Tab-separated table of C-alpha atoms in Angstrom:
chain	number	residue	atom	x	y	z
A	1	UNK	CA	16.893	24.236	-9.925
A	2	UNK	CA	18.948	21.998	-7.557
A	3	UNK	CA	15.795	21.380	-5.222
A	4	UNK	CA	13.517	20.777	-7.801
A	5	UNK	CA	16.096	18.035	-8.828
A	6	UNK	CA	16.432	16.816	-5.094
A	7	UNK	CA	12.606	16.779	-4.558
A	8	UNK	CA	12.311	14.749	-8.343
A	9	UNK	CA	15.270	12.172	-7.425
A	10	UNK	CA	13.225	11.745	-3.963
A	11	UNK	CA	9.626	11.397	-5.788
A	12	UNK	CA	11.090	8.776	-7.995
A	13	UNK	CA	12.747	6.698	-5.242
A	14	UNK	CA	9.639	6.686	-3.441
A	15	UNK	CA	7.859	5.820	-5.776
A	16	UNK	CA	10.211	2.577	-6.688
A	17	UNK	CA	10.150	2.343	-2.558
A	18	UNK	CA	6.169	1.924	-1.682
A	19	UNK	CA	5.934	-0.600	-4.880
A	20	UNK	CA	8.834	-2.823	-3.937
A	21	UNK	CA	7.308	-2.804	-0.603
A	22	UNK	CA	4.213	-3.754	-1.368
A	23	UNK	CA	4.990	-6.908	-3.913
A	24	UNK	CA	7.400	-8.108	-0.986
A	25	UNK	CA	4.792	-7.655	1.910
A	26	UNK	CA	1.936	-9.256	0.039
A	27	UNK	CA	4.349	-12.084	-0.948
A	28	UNK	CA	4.746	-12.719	2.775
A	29	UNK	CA	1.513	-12.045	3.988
A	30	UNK	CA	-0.167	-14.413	0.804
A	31	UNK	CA	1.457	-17.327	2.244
A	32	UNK	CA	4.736	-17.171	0.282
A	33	UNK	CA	3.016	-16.861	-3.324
A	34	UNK	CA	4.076	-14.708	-6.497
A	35	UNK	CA	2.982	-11.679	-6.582
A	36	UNK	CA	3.037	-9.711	-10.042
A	37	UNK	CA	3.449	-5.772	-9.994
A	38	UNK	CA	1.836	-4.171	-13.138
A	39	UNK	CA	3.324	-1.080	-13.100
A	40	UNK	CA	0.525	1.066	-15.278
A	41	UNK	CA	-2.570	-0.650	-14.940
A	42	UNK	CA	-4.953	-0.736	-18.280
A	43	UNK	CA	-7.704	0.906	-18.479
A	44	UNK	CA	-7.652	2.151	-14.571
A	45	UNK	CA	-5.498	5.370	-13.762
A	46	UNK	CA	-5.176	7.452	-10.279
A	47	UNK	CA	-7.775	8.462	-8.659
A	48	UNK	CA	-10.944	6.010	-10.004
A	49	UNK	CA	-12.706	3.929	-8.396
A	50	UNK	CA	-11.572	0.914	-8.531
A	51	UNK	CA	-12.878	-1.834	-6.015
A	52	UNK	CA	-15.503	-1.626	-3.369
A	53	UNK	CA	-13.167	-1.084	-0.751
A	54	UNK	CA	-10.335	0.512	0.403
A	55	UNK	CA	-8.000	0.097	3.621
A	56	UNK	CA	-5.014	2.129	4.198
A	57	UNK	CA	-2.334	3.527	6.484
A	58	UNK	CA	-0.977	7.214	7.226
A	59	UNK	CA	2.575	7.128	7.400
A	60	UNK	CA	4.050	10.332	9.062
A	61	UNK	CA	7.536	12.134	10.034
A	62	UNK	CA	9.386	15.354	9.829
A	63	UNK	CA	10.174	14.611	6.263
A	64	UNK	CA	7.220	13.351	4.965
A	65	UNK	CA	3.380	12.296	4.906
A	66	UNK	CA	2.263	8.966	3.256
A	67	UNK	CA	-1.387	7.767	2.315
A	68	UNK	CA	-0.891	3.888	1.372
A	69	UNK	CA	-4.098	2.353	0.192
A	70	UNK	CA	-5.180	-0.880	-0.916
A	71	UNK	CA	-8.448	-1.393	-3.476
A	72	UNK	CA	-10.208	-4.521	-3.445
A	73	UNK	CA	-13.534	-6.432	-3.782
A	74	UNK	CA	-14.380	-9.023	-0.171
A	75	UNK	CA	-15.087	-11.640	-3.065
A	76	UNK	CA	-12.194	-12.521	-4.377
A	77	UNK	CA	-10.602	-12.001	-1.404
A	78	UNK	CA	-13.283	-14.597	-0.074
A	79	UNK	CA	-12.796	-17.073	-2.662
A	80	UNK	CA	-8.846	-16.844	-1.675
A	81	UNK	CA	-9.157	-17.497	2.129
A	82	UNK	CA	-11.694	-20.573	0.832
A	83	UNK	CA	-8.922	-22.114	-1.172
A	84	UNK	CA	-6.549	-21.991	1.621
A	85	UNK	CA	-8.953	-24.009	3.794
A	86	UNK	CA	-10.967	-20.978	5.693
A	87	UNK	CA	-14.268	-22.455	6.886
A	88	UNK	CA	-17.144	-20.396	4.483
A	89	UNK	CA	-18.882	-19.240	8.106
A	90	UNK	CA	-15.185	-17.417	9.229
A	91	UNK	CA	-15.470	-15.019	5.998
A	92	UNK	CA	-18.265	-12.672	6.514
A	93	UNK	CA	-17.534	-9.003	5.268
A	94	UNK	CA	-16.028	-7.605	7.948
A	95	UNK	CA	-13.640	-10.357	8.648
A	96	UNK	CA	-11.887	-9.957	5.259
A	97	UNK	CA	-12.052	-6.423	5.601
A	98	UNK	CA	-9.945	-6.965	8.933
A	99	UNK	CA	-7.992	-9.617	6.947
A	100	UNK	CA	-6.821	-6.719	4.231
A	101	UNK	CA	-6.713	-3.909	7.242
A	102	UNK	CA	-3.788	-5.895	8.938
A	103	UNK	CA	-2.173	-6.518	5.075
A	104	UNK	CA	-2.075	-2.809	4.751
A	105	UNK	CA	-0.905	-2.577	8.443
A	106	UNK	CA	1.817	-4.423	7.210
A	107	UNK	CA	2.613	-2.556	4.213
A	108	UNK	CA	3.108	0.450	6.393
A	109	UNK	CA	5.274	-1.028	8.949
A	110	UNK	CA	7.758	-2.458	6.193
A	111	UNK	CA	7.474	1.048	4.832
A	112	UNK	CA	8.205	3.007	8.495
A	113	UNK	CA	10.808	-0.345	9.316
A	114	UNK	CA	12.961	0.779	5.868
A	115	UNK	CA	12.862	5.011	6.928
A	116	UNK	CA	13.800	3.609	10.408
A	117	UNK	CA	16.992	2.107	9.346
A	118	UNK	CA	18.110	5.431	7.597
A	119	UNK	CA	17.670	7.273	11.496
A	120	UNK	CA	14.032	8.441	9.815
A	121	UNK	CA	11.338	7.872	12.341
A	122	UNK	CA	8.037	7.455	10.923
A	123	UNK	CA	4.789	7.277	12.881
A	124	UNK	CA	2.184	5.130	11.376
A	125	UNK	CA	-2.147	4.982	11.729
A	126	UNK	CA	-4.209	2.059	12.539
A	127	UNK	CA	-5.615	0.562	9.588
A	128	UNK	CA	-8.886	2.409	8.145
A	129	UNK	CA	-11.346	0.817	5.647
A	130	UNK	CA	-13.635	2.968	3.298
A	131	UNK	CA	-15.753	2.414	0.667
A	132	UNK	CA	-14.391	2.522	-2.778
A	133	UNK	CA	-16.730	5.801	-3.831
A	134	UNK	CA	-14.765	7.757	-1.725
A	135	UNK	CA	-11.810	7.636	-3.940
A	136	UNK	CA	-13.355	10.660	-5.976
A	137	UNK	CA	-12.375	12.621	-3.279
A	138	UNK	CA	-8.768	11.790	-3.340
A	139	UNK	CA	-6.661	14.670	-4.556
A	140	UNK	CA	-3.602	13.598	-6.353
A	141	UNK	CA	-2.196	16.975	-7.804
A	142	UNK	CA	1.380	16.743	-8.266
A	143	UNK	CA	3.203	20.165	-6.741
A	144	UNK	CA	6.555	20.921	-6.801
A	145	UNK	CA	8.268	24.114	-4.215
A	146	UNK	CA	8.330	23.902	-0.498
A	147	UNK	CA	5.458	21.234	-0.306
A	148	UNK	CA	6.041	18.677	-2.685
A	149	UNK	CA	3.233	16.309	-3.365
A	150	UNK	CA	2.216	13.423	-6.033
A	151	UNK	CA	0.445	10.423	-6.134
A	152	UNK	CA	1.086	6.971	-7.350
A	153	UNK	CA	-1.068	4.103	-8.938
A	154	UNK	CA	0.048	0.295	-9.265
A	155	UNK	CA	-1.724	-3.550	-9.036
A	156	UNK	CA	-0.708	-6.127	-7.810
A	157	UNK	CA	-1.915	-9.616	-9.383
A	158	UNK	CA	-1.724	-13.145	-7.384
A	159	UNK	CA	-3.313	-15.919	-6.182
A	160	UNK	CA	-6.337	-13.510	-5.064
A	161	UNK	CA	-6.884	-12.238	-8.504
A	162	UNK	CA	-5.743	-8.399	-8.723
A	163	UNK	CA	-5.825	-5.616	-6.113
A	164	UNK	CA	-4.737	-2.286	-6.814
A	165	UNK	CA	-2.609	0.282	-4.500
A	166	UNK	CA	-2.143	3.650	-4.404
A	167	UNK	CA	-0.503	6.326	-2.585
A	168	UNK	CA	-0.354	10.134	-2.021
A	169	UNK	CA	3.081	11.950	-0.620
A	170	UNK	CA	3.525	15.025	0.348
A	171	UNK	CA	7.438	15.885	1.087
A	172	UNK	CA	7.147	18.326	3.823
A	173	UNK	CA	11.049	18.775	3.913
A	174	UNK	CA	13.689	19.844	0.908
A	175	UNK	CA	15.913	16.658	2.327
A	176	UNK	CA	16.951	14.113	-0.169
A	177	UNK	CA	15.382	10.979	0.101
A	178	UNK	CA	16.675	9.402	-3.025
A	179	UNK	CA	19.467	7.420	-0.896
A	180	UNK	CA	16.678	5.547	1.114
A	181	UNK	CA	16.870	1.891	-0.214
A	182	UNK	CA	15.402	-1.445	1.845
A	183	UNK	CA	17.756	-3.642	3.588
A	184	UNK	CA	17.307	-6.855	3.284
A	185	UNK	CA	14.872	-8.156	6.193
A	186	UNK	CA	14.433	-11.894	7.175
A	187	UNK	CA	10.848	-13.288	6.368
A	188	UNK	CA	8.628	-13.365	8.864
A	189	UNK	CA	6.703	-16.062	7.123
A	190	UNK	CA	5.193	-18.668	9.691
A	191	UNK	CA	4.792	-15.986	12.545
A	192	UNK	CA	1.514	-14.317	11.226
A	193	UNK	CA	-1.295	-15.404	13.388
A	194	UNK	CA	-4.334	-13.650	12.340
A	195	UNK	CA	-7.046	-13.562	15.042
């Protein structure tokens, strides 16, 4: 009963973890701006599709496994880079799909920089991009025993309308990661140059 209670403190401080992470990366990576979580989106749940596209990181170490994901549509992400002065012929496609790949790269580096200062080395992916569909194929069954596994489901609203994020974990280790918290980092606003 003790490691299902280990393995439950460390799902629920995870989960807390990847959505903290994410509000305070997008704040720094949209220019400074608010950034809402909504916690349990309406009408959406895990596993849906959601937006036409997805980017995401893998996240892996001894301890655990991490797919972080980001749903979104290239319009509104369009219309954003537009209002911040973007030139219309710069925002083809694939350029805000690289735009969002290097906002989920840096997602999973705060991520792997928090597990680093708690002597937990994490390795991380390049960014990917896939097509929403494929989120039917996502398998988010929670499991409790010697491989733990669940999956997580949150939005994010701000000046580029909503995107959504989601995340599958598998704890491949009975150690207790409820004690991993973020330490405070100094923004890195102003040293972002996107190529």
């Amino acid at each position: 009963m003790a490691g299902e209670d280990t393995s439950q403190a460390s799902t629920d401080n995870l989960r807390v973890l990847l959505r903290d992470a994410s509000v305070v990366q997008a704040s720094q990576y949209f220019n400074g701006e608010e950034i809402t979580l909504i916690a349990a989106p309406e009408n959406h749940k895990l596993g849906q599709v959601l937006k036409r596209y997805i980017v995401m990181v893998l996240l892996t170490s001894a301890e655990l496994r991490v797919v972080l994901k980001v749903h979104f549509n290239p319009e509104q992400i369009r219309a954003y880079r537009l209002s911040k002065g973007c030139s219309e012929q710069n925002l083809v496609d694939k350029q805000l799909i690289d735009f969002m790949k290097e906002f989920s790269n840096q997602m999973g580096g705060r991520v792997c920089r928090i597990f680093d200062a708690h002597h937990i080395a994490m390795g991380m992916s390049v960014p990917l991009c896939t097509r929403g569909i494929n989120e039917i194929y996502a398998d988010y069954k929670l499991a409790q025993g010697a491989l733990a596994k669940f999956g997580d489901f949150w939005q994010l609203d701000g000046p580029f309308g909503s995107v959504y994020c989601s995340c599958y974990v598998e704890l491949t280790s009975p150690q207790d990661l409820s004690h991993i918290k973020p330490s405070d980092e100094p923004s890195q606003e102003g040293e972002l140059d996107f190529l």
